[in-house]
Coordinates of C-alpha atoms in Angstrom, one line a residue:
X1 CA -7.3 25.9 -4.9
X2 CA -4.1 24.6 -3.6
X3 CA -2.0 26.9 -1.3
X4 CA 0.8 28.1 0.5
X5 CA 4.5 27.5 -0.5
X6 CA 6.9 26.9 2.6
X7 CA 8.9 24.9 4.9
X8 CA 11.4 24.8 7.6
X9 CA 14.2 27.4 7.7
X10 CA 17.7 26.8 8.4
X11 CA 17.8 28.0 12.4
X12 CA 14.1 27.0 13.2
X13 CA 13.4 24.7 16.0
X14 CA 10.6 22.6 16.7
X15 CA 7.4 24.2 18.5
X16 CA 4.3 23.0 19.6
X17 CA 2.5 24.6 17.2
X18 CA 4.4 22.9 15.1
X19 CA 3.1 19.6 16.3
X20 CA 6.5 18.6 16.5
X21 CA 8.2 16.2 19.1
X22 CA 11.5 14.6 19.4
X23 CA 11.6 11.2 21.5
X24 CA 12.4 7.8 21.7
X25 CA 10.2 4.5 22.2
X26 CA 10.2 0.4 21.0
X27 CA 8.5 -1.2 18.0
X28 CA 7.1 -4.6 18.7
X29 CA 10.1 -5.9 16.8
X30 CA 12.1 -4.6 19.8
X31 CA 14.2 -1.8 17.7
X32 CA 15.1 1.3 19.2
X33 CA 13.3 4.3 17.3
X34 CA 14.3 7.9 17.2
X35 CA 12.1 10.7 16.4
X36 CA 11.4 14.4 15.0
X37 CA 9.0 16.2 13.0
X38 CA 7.8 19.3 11.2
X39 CA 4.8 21.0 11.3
X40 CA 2.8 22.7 7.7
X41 CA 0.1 24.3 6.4
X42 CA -1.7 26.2 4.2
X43 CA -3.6 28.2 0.8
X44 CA -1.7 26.6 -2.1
X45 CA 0.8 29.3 -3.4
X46 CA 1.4 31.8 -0.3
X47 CA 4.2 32.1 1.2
X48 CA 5.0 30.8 5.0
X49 CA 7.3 28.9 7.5
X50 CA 7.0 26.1 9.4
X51 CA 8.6 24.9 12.2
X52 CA 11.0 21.8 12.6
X53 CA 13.5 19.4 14.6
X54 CA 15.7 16.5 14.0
X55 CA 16.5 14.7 17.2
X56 CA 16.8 18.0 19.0
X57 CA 18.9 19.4 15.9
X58 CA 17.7 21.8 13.5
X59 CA 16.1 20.7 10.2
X60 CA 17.4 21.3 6.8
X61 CA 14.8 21.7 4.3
X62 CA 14.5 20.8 1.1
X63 CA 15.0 24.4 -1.0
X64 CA 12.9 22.6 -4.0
X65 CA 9.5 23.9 -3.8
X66 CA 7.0 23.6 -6.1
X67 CA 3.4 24.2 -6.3
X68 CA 1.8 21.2 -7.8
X69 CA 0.4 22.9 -10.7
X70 CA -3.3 21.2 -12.1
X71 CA -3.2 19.7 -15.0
X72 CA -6.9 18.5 -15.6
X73 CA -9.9 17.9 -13.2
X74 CA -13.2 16.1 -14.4
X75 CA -16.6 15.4 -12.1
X76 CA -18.6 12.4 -13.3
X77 CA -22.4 11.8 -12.1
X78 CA -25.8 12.1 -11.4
X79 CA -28.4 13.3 -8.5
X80 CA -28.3 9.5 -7.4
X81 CA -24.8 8.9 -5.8
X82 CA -21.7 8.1 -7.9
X83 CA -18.3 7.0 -5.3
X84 CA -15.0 6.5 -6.2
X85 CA -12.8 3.8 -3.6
X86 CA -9.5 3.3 -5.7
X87 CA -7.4 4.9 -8.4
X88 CA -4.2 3.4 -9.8
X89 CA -1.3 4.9 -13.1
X90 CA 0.1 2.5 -15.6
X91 CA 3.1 2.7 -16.8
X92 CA 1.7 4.9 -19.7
X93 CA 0.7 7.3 -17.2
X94 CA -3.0 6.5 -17.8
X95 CA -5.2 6.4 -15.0
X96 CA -7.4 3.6 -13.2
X97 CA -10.5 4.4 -11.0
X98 CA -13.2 2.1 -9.4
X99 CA -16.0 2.0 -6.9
X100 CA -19.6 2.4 -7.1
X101 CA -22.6 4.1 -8.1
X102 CA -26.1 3.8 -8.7
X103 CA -28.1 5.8 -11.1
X104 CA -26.3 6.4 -14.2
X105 CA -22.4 8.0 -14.9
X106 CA -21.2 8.9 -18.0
X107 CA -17.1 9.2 -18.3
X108 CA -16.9 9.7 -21.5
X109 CA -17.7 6.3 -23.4
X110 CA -21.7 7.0 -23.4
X111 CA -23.9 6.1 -20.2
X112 CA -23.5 3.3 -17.4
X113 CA -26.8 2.4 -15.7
X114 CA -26.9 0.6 -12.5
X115 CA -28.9 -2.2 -12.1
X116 CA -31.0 -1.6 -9.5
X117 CA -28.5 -1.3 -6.4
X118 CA -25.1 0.3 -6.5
X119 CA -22.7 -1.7 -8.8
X120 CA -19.3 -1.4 -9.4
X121 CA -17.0 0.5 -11.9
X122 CA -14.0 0.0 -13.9
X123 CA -12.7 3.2 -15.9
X124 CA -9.7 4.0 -17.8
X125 CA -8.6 7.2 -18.7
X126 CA -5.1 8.5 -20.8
X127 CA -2.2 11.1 -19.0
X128 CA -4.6 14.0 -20.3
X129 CA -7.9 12.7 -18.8
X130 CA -9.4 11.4 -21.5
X131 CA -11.7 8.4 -22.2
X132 CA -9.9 5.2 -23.2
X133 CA -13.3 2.8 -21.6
X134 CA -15.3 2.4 -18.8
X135 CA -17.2 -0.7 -17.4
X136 CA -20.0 -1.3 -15.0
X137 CA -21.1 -4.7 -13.4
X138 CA -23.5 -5.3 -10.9
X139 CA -26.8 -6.9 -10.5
X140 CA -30.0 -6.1 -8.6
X141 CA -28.2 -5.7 -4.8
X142 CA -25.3 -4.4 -3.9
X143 CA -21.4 -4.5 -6.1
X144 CA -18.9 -2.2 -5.0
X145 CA -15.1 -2.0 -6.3
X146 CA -13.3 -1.1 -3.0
X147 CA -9.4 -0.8 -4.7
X148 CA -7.5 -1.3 -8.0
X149 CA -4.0 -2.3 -9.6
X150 CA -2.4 -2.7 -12.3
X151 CA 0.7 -4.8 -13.4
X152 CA 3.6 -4.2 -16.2
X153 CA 1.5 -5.4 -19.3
X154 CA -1.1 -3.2 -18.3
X155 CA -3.5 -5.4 -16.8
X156 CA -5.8 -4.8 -14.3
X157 CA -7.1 -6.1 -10.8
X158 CA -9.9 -4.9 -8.9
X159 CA -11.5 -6.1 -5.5
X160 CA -14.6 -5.2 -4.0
X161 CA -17.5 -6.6 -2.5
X162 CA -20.9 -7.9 -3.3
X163 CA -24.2 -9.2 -1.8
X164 CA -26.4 -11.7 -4.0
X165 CA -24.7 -12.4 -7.7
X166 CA -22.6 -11.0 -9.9
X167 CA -20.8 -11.8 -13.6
X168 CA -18.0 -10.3 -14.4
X169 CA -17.5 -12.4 -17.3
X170 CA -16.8 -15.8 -17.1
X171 CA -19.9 -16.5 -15.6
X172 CA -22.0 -15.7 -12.1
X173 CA -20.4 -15.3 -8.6
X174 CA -22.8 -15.9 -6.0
X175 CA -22.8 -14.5 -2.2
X176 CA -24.9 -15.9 0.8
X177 CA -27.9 -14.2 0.3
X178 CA -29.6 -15.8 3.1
X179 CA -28.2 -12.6 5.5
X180 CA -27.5 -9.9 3.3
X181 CA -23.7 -10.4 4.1
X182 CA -21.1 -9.0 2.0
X183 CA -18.7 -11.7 0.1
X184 CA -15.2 -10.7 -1.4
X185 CA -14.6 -10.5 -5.0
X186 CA -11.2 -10.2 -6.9
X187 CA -11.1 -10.0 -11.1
X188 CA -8.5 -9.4 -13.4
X189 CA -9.1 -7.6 -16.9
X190 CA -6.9 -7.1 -19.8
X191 CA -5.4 -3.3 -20.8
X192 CA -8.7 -3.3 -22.8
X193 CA -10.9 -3.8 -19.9
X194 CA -11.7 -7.3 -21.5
X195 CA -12.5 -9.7 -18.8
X196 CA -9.3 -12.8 -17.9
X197 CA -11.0 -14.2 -14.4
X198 CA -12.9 -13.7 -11.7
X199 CA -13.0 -15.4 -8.2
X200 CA -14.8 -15.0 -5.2
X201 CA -14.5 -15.8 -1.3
X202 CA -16.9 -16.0 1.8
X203 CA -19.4 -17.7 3.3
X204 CA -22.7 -16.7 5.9
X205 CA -20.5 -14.1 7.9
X206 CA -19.7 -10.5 6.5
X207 CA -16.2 -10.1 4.5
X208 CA -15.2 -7.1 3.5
X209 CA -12.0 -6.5 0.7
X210 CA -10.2 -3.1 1.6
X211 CA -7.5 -3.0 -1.3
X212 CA -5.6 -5.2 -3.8
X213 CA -1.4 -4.5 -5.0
X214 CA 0.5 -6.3 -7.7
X215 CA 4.1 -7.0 -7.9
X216 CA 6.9 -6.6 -10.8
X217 CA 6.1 -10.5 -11.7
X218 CA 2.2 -9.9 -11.7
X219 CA 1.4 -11.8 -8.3
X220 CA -1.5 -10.2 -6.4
X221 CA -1.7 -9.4 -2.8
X222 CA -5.3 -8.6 -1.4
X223 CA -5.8 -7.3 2.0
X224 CA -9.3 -6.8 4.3
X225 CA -11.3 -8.0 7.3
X226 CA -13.7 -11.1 8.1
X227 CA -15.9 -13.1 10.0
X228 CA -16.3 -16.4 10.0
X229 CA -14.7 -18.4 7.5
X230 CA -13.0 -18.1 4.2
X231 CA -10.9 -20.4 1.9
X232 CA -8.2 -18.3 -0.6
X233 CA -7.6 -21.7 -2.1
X234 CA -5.4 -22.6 0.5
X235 CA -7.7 -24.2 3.1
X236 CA -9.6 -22.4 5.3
X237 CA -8.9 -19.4 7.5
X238 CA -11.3 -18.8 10.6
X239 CA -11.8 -15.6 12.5
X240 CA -11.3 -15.7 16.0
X241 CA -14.4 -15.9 18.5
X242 CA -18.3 -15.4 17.9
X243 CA -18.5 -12.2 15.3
X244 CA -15.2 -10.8 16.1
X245 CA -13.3 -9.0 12.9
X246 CA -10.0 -10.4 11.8
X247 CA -7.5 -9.0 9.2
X248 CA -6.5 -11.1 6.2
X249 CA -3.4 -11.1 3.9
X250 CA -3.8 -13.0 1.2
X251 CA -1.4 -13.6 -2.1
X252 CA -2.2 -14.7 -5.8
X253 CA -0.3 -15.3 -9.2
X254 CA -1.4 -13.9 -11.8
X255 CA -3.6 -15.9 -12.8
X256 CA -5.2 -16.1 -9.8
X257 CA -3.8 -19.1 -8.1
X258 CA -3.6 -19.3 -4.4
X259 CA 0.1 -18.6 -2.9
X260 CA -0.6 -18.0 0.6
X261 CA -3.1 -16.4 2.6
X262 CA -3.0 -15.4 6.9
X263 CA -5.4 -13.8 9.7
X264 CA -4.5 -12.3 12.0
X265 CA -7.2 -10.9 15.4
X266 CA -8.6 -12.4 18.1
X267 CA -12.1 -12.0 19.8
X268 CA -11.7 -8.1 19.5
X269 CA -12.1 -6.2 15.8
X270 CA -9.4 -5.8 13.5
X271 CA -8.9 -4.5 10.2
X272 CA -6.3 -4.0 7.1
X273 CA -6.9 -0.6 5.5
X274 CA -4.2 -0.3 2.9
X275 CA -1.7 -2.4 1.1
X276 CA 1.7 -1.5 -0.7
X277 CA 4.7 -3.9 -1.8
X278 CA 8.3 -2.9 -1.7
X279 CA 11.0 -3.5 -4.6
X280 CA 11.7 -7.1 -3.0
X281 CA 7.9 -7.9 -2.8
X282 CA 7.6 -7.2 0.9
X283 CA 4.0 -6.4 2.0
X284 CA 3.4 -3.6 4.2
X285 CA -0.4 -2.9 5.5
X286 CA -2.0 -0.3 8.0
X287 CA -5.3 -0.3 9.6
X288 CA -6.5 -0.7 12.7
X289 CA -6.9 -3.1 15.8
X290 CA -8.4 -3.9 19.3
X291 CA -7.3 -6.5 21.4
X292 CA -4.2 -8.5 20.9
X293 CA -2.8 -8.8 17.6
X294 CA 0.1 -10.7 16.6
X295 CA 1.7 -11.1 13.0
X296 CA 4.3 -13.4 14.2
X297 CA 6.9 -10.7 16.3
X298 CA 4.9 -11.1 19.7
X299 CA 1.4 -9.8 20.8
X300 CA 0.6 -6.5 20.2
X301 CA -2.0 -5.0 22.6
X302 CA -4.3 -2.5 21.9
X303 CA -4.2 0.7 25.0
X304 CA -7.8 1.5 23.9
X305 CA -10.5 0.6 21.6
X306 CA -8.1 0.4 18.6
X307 CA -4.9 1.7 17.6
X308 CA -3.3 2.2 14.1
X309 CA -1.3 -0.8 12.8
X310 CA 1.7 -0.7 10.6
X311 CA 3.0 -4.6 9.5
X312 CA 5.5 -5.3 7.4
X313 CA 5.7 -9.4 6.2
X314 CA 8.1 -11.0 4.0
X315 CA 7.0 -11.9 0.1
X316 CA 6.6 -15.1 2.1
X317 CA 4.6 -14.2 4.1
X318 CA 6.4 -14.3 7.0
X319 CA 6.3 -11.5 10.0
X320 CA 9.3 -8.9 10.0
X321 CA 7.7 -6.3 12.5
X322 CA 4.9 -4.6 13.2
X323 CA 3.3 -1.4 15.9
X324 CA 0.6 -0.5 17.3
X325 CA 0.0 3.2 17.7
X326 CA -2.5 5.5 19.8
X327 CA -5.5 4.4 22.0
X328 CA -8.3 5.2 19.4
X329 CA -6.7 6.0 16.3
X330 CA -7.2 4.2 12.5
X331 CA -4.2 4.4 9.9
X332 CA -5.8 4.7 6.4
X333 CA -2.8 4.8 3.9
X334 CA 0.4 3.5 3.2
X335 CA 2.9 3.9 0.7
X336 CA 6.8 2.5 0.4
X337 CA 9.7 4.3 -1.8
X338 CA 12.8 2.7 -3.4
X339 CA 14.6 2.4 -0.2
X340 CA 11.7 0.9 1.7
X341 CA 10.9 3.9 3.8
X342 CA 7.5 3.8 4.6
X343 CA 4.8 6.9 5.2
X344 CA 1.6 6.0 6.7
X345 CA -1.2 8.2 7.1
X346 CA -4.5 8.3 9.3
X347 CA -6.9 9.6 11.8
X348 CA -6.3 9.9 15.8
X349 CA -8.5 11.1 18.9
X350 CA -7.2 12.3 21.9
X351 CA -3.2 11.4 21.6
X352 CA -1.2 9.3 19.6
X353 CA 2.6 8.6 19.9
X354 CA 4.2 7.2 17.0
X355 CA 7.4 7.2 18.4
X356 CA 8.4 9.8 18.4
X357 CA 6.8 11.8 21.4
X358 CA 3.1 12.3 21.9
X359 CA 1.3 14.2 19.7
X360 CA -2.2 15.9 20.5
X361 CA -5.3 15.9 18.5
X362 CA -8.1 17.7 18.8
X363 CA -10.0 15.7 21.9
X364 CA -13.0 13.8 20.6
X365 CA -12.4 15.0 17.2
X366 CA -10.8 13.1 14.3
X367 CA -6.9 14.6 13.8
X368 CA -4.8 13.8 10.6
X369 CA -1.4 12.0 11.4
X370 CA 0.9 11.3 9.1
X371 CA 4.5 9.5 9.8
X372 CA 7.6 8.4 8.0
X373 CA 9.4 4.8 8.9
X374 CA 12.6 3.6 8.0
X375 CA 12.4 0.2 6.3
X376 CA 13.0 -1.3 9.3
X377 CA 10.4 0.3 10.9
X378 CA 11.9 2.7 13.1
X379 CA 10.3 6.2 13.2
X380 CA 11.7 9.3 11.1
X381 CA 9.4 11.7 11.7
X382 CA 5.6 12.4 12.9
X383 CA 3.2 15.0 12.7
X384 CA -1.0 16.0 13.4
X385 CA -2.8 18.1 12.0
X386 CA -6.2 19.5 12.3
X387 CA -8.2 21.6 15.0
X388 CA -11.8 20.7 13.8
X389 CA -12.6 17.4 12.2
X390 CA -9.8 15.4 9.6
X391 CA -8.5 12.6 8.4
X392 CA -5.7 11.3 5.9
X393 CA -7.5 9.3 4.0
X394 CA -4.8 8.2 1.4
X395 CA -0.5 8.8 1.2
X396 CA 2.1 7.9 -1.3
X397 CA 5.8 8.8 -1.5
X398 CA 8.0 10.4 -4.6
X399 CA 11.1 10.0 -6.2
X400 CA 12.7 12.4 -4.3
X401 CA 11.5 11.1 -0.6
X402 CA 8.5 13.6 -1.0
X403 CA 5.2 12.7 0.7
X404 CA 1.7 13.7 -0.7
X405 CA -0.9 13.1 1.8
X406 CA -4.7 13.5 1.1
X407 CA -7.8 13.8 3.0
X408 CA -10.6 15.3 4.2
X409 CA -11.8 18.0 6.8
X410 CA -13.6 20.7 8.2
X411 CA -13.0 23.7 10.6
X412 CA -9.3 25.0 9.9
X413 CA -6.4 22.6 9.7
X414 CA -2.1 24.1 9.4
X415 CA 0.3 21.9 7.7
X416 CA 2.6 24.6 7.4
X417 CA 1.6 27.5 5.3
X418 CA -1.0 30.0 5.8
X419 CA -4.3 28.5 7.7
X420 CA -7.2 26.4 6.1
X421 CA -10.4 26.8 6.8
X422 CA -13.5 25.2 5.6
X423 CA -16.2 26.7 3.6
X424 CA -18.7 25.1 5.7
X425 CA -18.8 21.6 5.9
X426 CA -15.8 19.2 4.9
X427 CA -13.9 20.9 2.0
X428 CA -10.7 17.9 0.2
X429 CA -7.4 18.8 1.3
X430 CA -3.9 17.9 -0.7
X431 CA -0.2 18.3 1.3
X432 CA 3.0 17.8 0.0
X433 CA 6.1 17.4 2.5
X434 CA 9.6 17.3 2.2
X435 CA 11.5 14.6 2.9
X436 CA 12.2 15.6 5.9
X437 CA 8.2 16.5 6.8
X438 CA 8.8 20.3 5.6
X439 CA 5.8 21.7 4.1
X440 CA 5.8 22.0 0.0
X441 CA 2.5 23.0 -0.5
X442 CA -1.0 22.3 0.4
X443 CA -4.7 23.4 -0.9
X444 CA -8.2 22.8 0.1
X445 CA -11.2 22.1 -2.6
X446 CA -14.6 22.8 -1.8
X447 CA -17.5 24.9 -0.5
X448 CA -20.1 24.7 2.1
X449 CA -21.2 21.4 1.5
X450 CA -19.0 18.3 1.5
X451 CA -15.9 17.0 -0.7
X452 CA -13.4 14.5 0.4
X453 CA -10.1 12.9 -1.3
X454 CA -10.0 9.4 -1.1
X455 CA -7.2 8.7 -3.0
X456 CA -3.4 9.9 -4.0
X457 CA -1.5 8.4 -6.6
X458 CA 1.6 8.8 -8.5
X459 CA 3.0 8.4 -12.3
X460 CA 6.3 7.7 -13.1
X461 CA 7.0 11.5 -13.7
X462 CA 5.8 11.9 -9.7
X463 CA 2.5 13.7 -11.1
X464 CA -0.2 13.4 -8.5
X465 CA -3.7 12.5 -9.3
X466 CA -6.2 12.2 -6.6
X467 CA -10.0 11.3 -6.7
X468 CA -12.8 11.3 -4.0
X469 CA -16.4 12.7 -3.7
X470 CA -18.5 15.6 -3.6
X471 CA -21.0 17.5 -3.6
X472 CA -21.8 21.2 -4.4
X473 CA -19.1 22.8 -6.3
X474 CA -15.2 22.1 -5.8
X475 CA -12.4 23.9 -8.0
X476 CA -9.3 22.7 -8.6
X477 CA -7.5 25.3 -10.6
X478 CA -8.7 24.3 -13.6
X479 CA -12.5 25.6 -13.5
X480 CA -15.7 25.0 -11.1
X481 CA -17.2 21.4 -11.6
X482 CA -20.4 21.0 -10.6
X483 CA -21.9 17.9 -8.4
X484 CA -25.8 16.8 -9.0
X485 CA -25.9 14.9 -6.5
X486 CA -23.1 13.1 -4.6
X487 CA -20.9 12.7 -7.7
X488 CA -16.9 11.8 -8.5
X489 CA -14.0 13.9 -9.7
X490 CA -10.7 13.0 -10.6
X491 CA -7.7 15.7 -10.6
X492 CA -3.7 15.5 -11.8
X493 CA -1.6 18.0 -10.4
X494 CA 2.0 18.2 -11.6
X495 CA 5.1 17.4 -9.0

C-alpha cells in the first residue's frame, strides 16, 4: 500500500537522519553549485515529519499533500517469465508498455506466445487500463524492447535488442549470429500498432539500446552503450580500445533518417541509462562511467570504478555540461520540467556527493539517491535513502515541480514518513517529493518474495503510472494480484 503523508515543517532544520547536507562544489562546466536537501519516508497515508535545509536556512514546504490515490493495477503473465523495460502516456492519457517475455501473456487482446526465446512486446492500454492492442515479435533467440515513446500523432517508437533475426514488418533484421552478440533495433508503429519502419545497428561486438525519447516535431533520440563499431547512418562511430564500453547519443527524424549520432568513453566502461528532452529539444542523459569521459566541456574522471553521469547536449548535439558523481555509484533515471530543472535518480555504495555535501549510503550496499538540478546544472537539492539494499530505478517531475521517484528494495528504507520495511525479500517502492525534496507520500508493494518498479511515468493531468516485476503477491490499493511466475503489473495512481 502506499504510505505516510508528511514533509518538512516551518522551523525544522536539516539532520543527519535526514540525509541532508548543505555545501558547495564545481560541475565540469566550471559553475558554482549550491546545495540542500530533505530527508522522507514512509507507509502511504500516516502521518510524519521530515527534516530539511536550504543553504543553511530553513525549508518551506509545500502545504499540498496528497496521497496518490490508485486508480487501477493489472498483473499480466505466466509461470515462464514476463518483464516489462519501458512505459510511456499519450496525449490521450493511454498508456504504452514494452519489454520481454517468453511463455505466453495475455493483456487483454487474447494470448501472445513467444517464439522459442524471449521476444519483445508492444501494448497499449486506455486512461482506465483497458485493452486497446498488444503485439509480440520475436523469433527463435533472443528480442527484447528495452524503452518506448511516443509523439503528438500518437505514434510510437520502441528500442530494444536482439540476437539472430527479427521482422517487425517490413521485412527481416538480422544480427551477427556468429557470437551471440546483441545488435540494436529501433521501430516505429502507427497509433494502431501498425508497423511504419524498422532499422537496425551493430556489427560482431555487443550493443546494447537503453532508451529512446521523441521531440514536439517527431525526431527521435536513442541513447545506450557499445563495442566495436556502429553506423546510425552517419558514418561509423568506434568504441574506444579492445572491448571497452562507450556511450552513444544518437538522433533521428521521424522517419528515421540519421541527424547526428556521438560516443563518448575511452578504454574504461561507460554507459547511458536514461534519456529525456527539454522544451527546446535539449538532450539530457544519466548513467554511468569509468575512466575519462568527455562530452565536449573537458575530461571528466571517474574517482572509482564508476560514477553517475548527468550530460546535458544541445538539440545539435553539441556539449553544454556535464558531472560526474560518487566513486561507485550508477544514475538510472532522468526527467526535465518546463523550466529545465532536472531530477536524476540512482543507486550509490559507500558515499556520493552530488554537490551538495557528502551523503552516506549504506557501505557495500546499494543506496537510492535522488537530486534536483537547475537547468544549468547546478545542484538544488540531494538526498539517500535506504539502510538495506535500494535503488531508484526510474524518476519524473510534475507540473508543480513535484518529483516521483520509483524503485526497488529490501530491509527498511525512510523517505520521510513512517519507516519501510520489507516483507522479506525486495518489496516496489513509490516517493513523491516536494519541490523542494519534502516528503508527499510514499508506499511499498510486496511480500516475501521479490517486486521491483522499473518505471514512473506521467499524464498530462500528473497521474502516475508505474510498471515493473514480480513475483508472489503485490497490492496496490486496488486488490491482491497474483504472479505465476515472474510476471508484470502496471499501476496509475492519481497526483
Amino acid at each position: 500500500m502506499l504510505s505516510a503523508l508528511g514533509g518538512c515543517s516551518d522551523d525544522e532544520t536539516a539532520t543527519s537522519s535526514g540525509f541532508t547536507t548543505q555545501a558547495t562544489g564545481t560541475s565540469s562546466s566550471g559553475s558554482s553549485m549550491t546545495s540542500s536537501g530533505t530527508g522522507m519516508g514512509g507507509d502511504l497515508f500516516g502521518t510524519s515529519s521530515s527534516t530539511g535545509g536550504m543553504g543553511g536556512a530553513p525549508v518551506d514546504c509545500d502545504d499540498d499533500k496528497t496521497d496518490g490515490p490508485v486508480q487501477w493495477s493489472k498483473g499480466y503473465g505466466d509461470g515462464a517469465g514476463q518483464y516489462v523495460h519501458g512505459t510511456a502516456v499519450d496525449g490521450a492519457g493511454n498508456v504504452l508498455v514494452t519489454g520481454s517475455f517468453a511463455g505466453t501473456v495475455d493483456f487483454g487482446g487474447g494470448p501472445l506466445t513467444s517464439s522459442g526465446g524471449n521476444d519483445v512486446f508492444v501494448a497499449k492500454f486506455d486512461a482506465n487500463g483497458q485493452h486497446i492492442w498488444s503485439k509480440k515479435f520475436g523469433a527463435a533467440q533472443e528480442q527484447s524492447g528495452r524503452s518506448i515513446a511516443t509523439d503528438a500523432a500518437g505514434n510510437v517508437y520502441v528500442t530494444g535488442n536482439f540476437i539472430g533475426s527479427v521482422n517487425f514488418g517490413g521485412g527481416a533484421l538480422g544480427s551477427d549470429a556468429c557470437c551471440f552478440f546483441e545488435d540494436m533495433f529501433l521501430m516505429k508503429l502507427d497509433a494502431q500498432g501498425n508497423f511504419v519502419w524498422a532499422k537496425d545497428f551493430g556489427d560482431g561486438a555487443a550493443q546494447t539500446a537503453r532508451a529512446v525519447v521523441s521531440d514536439a516535431q517527431g525526431n527521435i533520440v536513442m541513447v545506450g552503450d557499445f563495442q566495436g563499431d556502429v553506423n546510425f547512418g552517419g558514418g561509423v562511430i568506434s568504441a574506444a580500445g579492445v572491448g571497452g564500453i562507450d556511450i552513444f547519443v544518437a538522433k533521428f527524424t521521424s522517419a528515421g533518417a540519421h541527424v547526428w549520432s556521438k560516443a563518448y568513453g575511452d578504454a574504461a566502461d561507460q554507459s547511458a541509462e536514461e534519456v529525456v528532452l527539454d522544451a527546446a529539444g535539449n538532450v539530457i542523459i544519466t548513467g554511468n562511467a569509468g575512466g575519462v569521459i568527455d562530452f565536449g566541456t573537458g575530461p571528466l574522471t571517474a574517482t572509482g570504478t564508476k560514477a553517475a553521469l548527468v550530460a546535458k547536449l544541445s538539440a545539435g548535439g553539441d556539449a553544454m555540461w556535464a558531472s560526474l558523481y560518487g566513486a561507485e555509484a550508477r544514475g538510472l533515471g532522468v526527467d526535465v520540467d518546463a523550466a529545465g530543472k532536472v531530477a536524476v535518480a540512482g543507486a550509490f555504495k559507500g558515499t556520493i556527493d552530488l554537490g551538495g555535501g557528502s551523503l552516506a549510503g549504506g557501505g557495500s550496499n546499494d543506496t537510492v539517491f535522488v537530486a534536483l538540478f537547475d537547468a544549468q546544472g547546478k545542484h538544488t537539492w540531494s538526498h539517500a535513502y535506504g539502510s538495506g539494499s535500494a535503488q531508484g530505478t526510474s524518476v519524473a517531475i510534475d507540473g508543480k515541480g513535484k518529483v516521483i521517484v520509483g524503485g526497488t528494495f529490501s530491509g527498511a528504507i525512510d523517505f520521510g514518513g513512517s519507516k519501510l520495511t520489507s516483507a522479506g525479500g525486495f518489496d516496489a517502492f513509490l516517493v513523491k517529493l516536494d519541490s523542494v525534496g519534502c516528503h508527499v507520500f510514499s508506499g511499498q508493494f510486496g511480500n516475501e518474495v521479490y517486486q521491483g518498479t522499473q518505471t514512473v511515468t506521467l499524464d498530462a493531468s500528473g497521474n502516475i503510472v508505474i510498471a515493473g516485476n514480480f513475483a508472489g503477491t503485490a497490492d496496490f490499493g486496488a486488490g491482491v494480484l497474483t504472479a505465476a511466475g515472474d510476471d508484470i503489473f502496471v499501476a496509475k495512481f492519481g497526483p
